[in-house]
mmCIF file of C-alpha atoms (C1' of nucleotides) in Angstrom:
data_model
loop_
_atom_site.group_PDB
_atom_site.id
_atom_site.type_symbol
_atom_site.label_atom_id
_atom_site.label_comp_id
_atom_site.label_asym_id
_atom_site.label_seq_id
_atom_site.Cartn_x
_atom_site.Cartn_y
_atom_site.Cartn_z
ATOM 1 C CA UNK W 1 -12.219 10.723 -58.791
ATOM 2 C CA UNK W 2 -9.564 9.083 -57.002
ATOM 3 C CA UNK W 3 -8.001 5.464 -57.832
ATOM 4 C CA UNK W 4 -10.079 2.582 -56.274
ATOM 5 C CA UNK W 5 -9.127 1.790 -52.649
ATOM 6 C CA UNK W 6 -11.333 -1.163 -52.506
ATOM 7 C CA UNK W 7 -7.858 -3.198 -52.348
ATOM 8 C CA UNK W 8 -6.618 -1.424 -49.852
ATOM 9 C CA UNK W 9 -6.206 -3.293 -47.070
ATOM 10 C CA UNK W 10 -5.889 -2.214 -43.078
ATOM 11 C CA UNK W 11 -3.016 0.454 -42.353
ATOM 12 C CA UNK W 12 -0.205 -1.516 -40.762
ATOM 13 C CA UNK W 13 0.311 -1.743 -37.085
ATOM 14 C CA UNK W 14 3.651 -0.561 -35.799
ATOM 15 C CA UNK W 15 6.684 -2.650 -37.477
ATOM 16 C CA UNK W 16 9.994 -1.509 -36.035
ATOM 17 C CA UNK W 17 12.271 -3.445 -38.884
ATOM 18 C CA UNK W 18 12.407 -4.013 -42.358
ATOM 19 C CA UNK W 19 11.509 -7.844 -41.406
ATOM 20 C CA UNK W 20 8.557 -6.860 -39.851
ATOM 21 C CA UNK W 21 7.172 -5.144 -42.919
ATOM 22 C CA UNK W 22 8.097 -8.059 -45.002
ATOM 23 C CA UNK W 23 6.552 -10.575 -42.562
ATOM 24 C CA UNK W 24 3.366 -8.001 -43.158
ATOM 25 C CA UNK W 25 3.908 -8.021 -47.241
ATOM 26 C CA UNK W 26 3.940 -11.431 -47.113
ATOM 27 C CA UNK W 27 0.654 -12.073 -45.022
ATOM 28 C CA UNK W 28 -1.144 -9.940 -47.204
ATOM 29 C CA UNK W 29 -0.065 -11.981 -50.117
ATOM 30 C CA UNK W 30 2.875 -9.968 -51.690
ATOM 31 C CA UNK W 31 6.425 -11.211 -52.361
ATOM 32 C CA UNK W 32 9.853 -10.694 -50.549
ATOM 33 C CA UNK W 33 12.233 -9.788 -53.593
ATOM 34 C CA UNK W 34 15.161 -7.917 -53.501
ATOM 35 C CA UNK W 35 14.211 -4.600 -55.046
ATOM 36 C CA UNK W 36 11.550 -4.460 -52.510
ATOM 37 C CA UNK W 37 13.661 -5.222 -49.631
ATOM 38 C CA UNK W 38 15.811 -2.582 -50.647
ATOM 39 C CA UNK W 39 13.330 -0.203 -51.392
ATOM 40 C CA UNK W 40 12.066 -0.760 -47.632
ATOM 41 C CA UNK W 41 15.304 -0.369 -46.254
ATOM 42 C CA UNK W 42 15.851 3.269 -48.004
ATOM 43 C CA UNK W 43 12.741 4.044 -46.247
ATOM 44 C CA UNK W 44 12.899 3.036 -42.734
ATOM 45 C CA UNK W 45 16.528 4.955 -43.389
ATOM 46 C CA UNK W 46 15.083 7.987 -44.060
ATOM 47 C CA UNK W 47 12.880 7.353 -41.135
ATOM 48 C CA UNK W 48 15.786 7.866 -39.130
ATOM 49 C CA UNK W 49 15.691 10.903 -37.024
ATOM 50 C CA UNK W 50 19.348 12.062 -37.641
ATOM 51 C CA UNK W 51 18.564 11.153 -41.583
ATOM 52 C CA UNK W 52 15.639 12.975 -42.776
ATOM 53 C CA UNK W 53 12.065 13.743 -41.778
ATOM 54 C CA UNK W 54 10.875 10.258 -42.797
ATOM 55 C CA UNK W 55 9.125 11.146 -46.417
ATOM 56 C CA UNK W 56 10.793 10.794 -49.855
ATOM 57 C CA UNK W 57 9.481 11.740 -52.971
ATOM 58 C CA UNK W 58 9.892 8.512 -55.587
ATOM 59 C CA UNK W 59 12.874 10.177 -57.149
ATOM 60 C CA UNK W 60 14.372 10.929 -54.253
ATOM 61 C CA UNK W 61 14.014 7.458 -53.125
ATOM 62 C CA UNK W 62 15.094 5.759 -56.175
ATOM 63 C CA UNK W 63 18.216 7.461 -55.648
ATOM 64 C CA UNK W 64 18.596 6.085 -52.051
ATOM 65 C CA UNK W 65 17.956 2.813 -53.808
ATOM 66 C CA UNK W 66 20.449 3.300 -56.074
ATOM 67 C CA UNK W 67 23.037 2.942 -53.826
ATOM 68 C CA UNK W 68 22.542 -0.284 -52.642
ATOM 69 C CA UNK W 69 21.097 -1.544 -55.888
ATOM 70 C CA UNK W 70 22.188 0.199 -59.005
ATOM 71 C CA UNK W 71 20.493 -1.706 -61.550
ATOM 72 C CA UNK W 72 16.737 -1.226 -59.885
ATOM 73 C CA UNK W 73 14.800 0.699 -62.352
ATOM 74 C CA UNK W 74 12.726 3.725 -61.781
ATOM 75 C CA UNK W 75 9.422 2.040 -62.485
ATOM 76 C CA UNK W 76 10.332 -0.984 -60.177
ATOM 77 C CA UNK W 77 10.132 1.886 -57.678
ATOM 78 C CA UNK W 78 6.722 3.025 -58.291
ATOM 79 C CA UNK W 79 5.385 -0.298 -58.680
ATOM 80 C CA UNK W 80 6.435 -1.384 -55.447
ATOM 81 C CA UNK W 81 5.946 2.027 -54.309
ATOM 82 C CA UNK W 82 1.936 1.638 -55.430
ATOM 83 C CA UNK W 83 1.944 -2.002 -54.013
ATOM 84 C CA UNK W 84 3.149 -1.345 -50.849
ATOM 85 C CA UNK W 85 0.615 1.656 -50.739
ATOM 86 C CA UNK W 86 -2.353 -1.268 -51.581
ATOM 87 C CA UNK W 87 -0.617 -3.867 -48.608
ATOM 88 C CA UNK W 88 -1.148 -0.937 -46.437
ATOM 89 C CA UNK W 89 2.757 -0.432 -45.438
ATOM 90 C CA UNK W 90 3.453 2.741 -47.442
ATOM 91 C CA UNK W 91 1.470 5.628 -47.649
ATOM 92 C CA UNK W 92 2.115 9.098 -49.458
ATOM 93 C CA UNK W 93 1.073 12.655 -48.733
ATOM 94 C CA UNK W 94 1.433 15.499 -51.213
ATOM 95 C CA UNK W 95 3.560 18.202 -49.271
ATOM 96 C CA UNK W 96 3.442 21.583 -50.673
ATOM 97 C CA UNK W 97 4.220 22.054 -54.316
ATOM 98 C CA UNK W 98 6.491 19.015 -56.506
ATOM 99 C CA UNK W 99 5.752 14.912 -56.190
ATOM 100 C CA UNK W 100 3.979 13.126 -53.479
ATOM 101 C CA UNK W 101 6.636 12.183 -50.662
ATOM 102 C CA UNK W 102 6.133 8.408 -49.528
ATOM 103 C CA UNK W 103 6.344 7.331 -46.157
ATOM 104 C CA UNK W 104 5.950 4.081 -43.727
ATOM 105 C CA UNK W 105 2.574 3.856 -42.786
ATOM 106 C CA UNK W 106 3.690 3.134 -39.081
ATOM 107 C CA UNK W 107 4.990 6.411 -38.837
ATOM 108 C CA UNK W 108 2.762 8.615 -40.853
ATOM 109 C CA UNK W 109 1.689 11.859 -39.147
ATOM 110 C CA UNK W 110 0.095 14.792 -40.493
ATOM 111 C CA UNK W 111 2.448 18.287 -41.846
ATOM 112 C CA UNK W 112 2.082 21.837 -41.922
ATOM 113 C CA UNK W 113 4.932 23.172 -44.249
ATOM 114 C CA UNK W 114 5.767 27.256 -44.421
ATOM 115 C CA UNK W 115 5.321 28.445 -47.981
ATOM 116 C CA UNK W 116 7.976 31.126 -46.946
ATOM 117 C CA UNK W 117 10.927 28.728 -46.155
ATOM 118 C CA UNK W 118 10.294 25.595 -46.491
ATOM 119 C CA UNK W 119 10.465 24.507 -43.054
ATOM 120 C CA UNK W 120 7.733 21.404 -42.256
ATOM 121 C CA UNK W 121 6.447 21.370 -38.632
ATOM 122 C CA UNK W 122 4.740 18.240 -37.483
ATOM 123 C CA UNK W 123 1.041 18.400 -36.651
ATOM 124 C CA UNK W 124 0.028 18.069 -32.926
ATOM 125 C CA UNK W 125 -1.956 14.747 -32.617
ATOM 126 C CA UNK W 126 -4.689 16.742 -30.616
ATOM 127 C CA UNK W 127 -5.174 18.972 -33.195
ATOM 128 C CA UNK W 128 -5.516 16.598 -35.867
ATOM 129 C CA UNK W 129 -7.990 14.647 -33.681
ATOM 130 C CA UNK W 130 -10.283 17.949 -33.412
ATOM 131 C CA UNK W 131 -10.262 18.472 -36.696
ATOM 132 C CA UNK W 132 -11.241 15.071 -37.501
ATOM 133 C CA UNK W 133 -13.636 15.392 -34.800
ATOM 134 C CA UNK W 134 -15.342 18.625 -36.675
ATOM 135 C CA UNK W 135 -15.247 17.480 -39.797
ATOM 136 C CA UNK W 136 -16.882 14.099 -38.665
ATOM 137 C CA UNK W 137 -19.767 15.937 -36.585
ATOM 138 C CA UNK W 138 -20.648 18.660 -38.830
ATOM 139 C CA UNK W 139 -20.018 17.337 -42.098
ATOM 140 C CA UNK W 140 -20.357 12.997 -41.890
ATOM 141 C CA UNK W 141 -16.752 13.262 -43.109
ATOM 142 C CA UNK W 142 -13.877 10.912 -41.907
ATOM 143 C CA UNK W 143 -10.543 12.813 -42.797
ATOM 144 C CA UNK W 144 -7.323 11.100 -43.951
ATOM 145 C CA UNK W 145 -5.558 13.576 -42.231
ATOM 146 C CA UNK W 146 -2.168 12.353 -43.271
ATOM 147 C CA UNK W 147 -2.661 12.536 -47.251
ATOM 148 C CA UNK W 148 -2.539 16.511 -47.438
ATOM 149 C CA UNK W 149 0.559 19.316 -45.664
ATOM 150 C CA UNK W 150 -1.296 22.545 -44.824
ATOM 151 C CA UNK W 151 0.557 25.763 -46.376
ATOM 152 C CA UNK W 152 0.816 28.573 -44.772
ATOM 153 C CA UNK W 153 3.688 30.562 -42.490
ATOM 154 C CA UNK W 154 5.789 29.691 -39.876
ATOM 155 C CA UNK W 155 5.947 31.657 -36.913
ATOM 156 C CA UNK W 156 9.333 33.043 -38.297
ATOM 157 C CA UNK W 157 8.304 33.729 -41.280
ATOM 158 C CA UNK W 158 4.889 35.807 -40.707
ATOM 159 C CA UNK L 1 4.140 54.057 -62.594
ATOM 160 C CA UNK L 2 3.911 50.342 -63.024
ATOM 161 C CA UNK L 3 4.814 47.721 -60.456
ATOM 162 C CA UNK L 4 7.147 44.858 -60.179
ATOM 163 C CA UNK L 5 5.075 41.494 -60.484
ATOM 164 C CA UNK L 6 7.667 39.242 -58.616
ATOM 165 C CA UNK L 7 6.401 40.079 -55.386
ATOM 166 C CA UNK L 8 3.004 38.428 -54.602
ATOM 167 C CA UNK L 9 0.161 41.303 -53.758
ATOM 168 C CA UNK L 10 -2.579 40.787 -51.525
ATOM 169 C CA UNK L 11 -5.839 38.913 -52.520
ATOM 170 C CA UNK L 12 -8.208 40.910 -54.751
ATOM 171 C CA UNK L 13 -11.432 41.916 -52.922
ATOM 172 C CA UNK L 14 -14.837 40.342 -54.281
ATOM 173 C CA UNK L 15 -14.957 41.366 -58.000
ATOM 174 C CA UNK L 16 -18.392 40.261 -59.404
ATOM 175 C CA UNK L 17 -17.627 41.038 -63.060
ATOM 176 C CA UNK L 18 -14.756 40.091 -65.904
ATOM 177 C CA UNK L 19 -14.306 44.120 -66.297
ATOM 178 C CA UNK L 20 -13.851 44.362 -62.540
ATOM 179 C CA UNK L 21 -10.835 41.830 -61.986
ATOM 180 C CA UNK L 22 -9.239 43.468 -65.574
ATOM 181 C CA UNK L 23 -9.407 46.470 -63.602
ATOM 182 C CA UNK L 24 -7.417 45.310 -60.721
ATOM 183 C CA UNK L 25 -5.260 43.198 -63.303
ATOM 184 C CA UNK L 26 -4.161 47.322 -64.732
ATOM 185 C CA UNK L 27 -3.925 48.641 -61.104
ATOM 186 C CA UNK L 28 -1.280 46.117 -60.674
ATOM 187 C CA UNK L 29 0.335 46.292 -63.332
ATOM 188 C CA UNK L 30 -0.989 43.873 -65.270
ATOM 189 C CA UNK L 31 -2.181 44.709 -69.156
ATOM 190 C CA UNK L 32 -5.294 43.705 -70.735
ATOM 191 C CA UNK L 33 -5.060 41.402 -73.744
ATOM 192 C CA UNK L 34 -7.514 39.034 -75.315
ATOM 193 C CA UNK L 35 -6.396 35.920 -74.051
ATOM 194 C CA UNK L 36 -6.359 37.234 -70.586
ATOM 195 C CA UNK L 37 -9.556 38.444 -70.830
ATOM 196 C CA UNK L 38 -10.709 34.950 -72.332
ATOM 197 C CA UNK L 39 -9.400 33.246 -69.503
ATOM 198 C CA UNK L 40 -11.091 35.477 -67.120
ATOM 199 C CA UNK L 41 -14.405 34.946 -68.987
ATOM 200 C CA UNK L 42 -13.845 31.076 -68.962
ATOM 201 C CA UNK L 43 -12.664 31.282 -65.072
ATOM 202 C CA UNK L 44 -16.205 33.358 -64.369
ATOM 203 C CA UNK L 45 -18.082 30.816 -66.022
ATOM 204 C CA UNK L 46 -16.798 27.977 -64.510
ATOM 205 C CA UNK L 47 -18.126 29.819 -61.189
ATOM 206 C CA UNK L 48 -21.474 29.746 -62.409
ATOM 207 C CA UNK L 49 -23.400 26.936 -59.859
ATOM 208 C CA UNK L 50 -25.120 25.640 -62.872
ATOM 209 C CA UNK L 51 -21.923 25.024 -65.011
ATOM 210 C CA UNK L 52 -19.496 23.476 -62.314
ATOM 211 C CA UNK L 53 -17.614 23.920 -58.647
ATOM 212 C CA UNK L 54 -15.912 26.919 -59.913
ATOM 213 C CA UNK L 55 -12.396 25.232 -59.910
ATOM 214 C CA UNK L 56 -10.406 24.173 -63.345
ATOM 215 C CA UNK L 57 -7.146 22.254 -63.703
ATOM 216 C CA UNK L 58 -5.462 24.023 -66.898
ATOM 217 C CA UNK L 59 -6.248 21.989 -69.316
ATOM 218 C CA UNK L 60 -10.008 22.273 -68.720
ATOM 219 C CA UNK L 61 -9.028 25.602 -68.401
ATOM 220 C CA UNK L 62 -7.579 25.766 -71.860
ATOM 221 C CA UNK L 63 -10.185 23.373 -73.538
ATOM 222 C CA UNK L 64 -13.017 26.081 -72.536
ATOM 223 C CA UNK L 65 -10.841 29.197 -73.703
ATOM 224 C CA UNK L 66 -10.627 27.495 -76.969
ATOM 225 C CA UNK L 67 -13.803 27.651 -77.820
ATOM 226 C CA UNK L 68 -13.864 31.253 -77.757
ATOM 227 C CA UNK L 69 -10.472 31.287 -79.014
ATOM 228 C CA UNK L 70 -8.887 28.326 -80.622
ATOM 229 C CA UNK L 71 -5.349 30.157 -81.047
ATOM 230 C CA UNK L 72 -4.313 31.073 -77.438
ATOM 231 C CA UNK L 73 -1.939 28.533 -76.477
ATOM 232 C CA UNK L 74 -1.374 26.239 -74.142
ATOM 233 C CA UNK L 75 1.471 27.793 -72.367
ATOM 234 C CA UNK L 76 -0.339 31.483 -72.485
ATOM 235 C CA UNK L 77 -2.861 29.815 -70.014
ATOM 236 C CA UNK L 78 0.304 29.025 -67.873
ATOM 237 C CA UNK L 79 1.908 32.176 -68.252
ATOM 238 C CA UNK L 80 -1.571 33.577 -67.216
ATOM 239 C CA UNK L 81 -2.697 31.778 -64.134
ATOM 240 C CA UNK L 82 1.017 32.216 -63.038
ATOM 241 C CA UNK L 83 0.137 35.928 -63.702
ATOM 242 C CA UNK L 84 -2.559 36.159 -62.053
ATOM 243 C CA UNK L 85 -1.890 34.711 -59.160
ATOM 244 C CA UNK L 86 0.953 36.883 -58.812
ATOM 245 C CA UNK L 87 -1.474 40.146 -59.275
ATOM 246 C CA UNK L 88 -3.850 38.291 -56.334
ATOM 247 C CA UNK L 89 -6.887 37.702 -59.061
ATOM 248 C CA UNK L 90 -6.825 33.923 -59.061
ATOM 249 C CA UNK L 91 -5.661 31.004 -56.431
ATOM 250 C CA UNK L 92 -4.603 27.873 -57.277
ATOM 251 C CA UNK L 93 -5.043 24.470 -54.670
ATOM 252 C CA UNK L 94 -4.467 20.821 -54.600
ATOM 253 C CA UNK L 95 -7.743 18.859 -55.105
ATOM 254 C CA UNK L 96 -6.855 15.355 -54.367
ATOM 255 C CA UNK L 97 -4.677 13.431 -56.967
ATOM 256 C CA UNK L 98 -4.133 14.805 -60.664
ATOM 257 C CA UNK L 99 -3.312 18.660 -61.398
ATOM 258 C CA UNK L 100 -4.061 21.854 -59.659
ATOM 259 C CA UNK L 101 -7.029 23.283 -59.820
ATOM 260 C CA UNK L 102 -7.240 27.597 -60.255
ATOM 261 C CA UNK L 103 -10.147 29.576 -58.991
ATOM 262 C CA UNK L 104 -11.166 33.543 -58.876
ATOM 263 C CA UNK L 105 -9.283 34.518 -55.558
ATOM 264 C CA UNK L 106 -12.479 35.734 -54.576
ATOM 265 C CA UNK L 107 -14.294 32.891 -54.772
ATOM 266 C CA UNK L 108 -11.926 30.784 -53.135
ATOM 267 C CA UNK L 109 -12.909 28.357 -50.288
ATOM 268 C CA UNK L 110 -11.368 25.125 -48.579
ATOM 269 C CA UNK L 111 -12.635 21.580 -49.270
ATOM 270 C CA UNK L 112 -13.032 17.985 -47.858
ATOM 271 C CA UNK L 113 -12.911 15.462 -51.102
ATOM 272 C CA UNK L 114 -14.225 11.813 -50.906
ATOM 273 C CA UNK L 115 -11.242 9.212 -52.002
ATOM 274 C CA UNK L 116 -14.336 6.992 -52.767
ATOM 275 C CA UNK L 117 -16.565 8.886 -54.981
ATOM 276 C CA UNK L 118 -14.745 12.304 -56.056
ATOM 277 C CA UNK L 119 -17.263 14.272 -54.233
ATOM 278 C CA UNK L 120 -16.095 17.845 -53.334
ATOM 279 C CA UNK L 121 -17.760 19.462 -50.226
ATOM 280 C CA UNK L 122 -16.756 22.928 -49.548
ATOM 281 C CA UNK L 123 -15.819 23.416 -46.011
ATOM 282 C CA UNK L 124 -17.727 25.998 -43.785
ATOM 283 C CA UNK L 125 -15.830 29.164 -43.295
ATOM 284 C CA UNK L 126 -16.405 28.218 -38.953
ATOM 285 C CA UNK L 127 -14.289 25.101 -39.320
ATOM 286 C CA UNK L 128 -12.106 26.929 -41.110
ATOM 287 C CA UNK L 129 -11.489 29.296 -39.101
ATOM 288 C CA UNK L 130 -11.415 27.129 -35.865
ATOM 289 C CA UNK L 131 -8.513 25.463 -37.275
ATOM 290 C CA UNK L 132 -6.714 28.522 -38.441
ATOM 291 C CA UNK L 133 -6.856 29.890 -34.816
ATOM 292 C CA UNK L 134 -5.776 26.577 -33.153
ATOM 293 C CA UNK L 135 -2.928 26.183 -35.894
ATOM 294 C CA UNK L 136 -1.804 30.194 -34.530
ATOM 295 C CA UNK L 137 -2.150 29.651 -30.957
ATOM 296 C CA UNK L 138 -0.528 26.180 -30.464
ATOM 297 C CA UNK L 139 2.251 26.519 -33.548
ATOM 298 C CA UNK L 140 2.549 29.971 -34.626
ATOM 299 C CA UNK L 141 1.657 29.000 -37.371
ATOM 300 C CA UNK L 142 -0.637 31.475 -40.162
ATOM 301 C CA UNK L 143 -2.461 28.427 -42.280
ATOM 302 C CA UNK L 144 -3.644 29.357 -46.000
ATOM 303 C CA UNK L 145 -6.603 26.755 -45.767
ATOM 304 C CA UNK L 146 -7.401 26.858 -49.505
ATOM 305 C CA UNK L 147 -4.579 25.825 -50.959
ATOM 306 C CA UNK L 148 -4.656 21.963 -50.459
ATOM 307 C CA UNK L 149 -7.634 19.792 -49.934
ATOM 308 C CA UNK L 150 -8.387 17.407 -46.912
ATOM 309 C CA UNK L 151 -9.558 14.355 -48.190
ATOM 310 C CA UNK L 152 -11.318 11.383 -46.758
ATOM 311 C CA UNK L 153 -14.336 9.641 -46.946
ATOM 312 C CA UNK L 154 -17.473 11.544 -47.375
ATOM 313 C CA UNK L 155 -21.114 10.656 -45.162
ATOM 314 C CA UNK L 156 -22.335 8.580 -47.973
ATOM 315 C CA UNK L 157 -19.226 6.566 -48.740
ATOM 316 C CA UNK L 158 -17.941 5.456 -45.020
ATOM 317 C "C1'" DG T 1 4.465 -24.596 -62.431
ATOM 318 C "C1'" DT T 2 1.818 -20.500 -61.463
ATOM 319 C "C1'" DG T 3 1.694 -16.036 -61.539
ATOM 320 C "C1'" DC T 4 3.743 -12.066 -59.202
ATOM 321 C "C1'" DT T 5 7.571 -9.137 -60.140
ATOM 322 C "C1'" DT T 6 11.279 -7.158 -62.773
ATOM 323 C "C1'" DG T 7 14.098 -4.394 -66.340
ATOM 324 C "C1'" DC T 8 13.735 -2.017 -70.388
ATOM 325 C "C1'" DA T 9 11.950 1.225 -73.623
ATOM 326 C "C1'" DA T 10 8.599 3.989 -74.940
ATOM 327 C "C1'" DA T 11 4.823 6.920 -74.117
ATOM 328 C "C1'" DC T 12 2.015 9.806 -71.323
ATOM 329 C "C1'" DG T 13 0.072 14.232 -69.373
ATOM 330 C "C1'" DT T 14 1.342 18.409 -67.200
ATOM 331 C "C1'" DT T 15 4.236 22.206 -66.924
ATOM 332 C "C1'" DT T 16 8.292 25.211 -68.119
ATOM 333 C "C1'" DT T 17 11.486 27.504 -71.176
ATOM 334 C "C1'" DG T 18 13.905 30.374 -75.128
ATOM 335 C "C1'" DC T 19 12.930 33.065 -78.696
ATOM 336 C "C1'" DA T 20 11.244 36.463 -82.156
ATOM 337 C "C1'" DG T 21 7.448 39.131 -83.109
ATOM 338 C "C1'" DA T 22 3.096 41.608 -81.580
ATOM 339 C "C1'" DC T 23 0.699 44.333 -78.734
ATOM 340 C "C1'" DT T 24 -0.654 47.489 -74.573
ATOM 341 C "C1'" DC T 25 0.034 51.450 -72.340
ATOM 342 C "C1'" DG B 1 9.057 53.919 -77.174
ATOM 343 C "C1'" DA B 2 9.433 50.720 -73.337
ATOM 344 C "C1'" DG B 3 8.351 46.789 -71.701
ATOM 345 C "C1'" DT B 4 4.694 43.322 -71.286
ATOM 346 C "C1'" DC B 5 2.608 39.605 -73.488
ATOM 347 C "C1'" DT B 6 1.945 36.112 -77.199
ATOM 348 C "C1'" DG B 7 2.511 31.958 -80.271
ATOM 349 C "C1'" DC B 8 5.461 28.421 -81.399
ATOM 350 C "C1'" DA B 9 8.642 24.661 -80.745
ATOM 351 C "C1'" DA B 10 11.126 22.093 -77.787
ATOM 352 C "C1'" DA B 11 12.203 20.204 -73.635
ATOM 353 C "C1'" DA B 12 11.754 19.077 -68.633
ATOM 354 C "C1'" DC B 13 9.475 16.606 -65.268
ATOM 355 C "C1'" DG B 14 7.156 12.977 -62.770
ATOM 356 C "C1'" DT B 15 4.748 9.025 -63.798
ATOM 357 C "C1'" DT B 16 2.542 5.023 -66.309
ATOM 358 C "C1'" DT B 17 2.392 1.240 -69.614
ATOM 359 C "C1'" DG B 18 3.355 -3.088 -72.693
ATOM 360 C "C1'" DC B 19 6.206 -6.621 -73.051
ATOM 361 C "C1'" DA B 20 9.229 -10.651 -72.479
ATOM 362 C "C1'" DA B 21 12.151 -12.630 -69.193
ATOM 363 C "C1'" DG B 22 12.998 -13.758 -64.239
ATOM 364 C "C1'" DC B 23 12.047 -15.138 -59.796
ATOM 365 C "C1'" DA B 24 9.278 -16.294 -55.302
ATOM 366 C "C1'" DC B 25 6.344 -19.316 -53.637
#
DNA sequence: GTGCTTGCAAACGTTTTGCAGACTC
DNA sequence: GAGTCTGCAAAACGTTTGCAAGCAC
């Protein structure tokens, strides 16, 4: 049994800047402090095409932090990490083997990853849809298809 | 003649009885001791529909070898599921938050889990396989749908 | 001022490791 | 006899918690 989601509010709509999300955190009753400014910023950084694939684990993101804010402690970041997750701004998605990775919820999209080398190819919306679809029609089942990578092999790899 | 267990073999075909999968556990490679045998026993029982979805994290694992035998440790389970797996007995997959879960390899199925109320519904094999042909024919991509869980919300709980 | 949020330290649960001795084949 | 496997102790790892002080609103 999973935590309870009955906080959870909507998924965010598209926010573009960190001032957006904090416009959101604050109209769903959260605060605009400093660790959690930072903490966004890391993460629409990561976001960045040229930067990474738009996921961190917590670790990996405390580090980030750690840059611009030394002194923010490790379980600031999963607080706000968890918080953000119940404002609907963050989510996370368990990707292979090791710690969930945490992402905007704007840009959340769902992840096969090859088990051979590593290598994580973005799922086609269509066929995320169909599954959802499937599952829906044969099973009453609404998927979250963004919580859980797919393993397998990459076409290089097979 | 006895063979390297770093490289992964493939899946063991249906083995109905504790003897059986000990026999494919020598085949490999593998020797049969008492707490692997334990393990196998408390793995086969777990796959029993009356006692429970066939699936154990390690410490459940480990709870129900010890009451056959209170002295295998903790980290022989470990050593053992990473074992087995290896020899292609057992899988292991991601059910939702909290530890992996191992299963007899040839018992092993996919399955939707409900965020809301923990319920596990195995997924059938046609869905399955629907998605493992799209996943080849528009990525080139070879999924192993067992190892991670899809979750969302189940018929009841939307 | 209220009460959300923070830093710190400590604990938690799961998993991995090094080692010497025991056992299977 | 060779090499796998075991129990033990210790540590690694990611994560959560209690608390008193700090800060946003």
């Amino acid at each position: 049994v999973s935590k309870p989601l009955s906080a959870q509010t909507a998924l965010a709509p598209a926010a573009s800047t960190v001032e957006d999300v904090l416009a959101l955190v604050r109209a769903r009753g959260g605060r605009v402090t400093s660790p959690r400014r930072v903490i966004l910023e890391a993460l629409f950084e990561a976001a960045q095409p040229r930067v990474g694939a738009g996921h961190l684990t917590a670790p990996q993101l405390a580090e980030a932090v750690h840059h611009r804010a030394p002194d923010v402690h490790m379980s600031t970041v999963y607080r706000n990490l968890d918080d953000l997750q119940r404002m609907g701004v963050v989510v996370h998605s368990h990707m292979g083997h090791g710690p969930a990775t945490y992402q905007l919820a704007s840009l959340a999209h769902a992840h096969f990853i090859c088990e051979a080398c590593g290598a994580t190819v973005e799922a086609p919306e269509t066929l995320v849809r169909e599954l959802a679809r499937e599952a829906q029609t044969e099973l009453g089942f609404s998927i979250d298809p963004y919580h859980f990578a797919i393993l397998g092999r990459c076409a290089a790899c097979q």
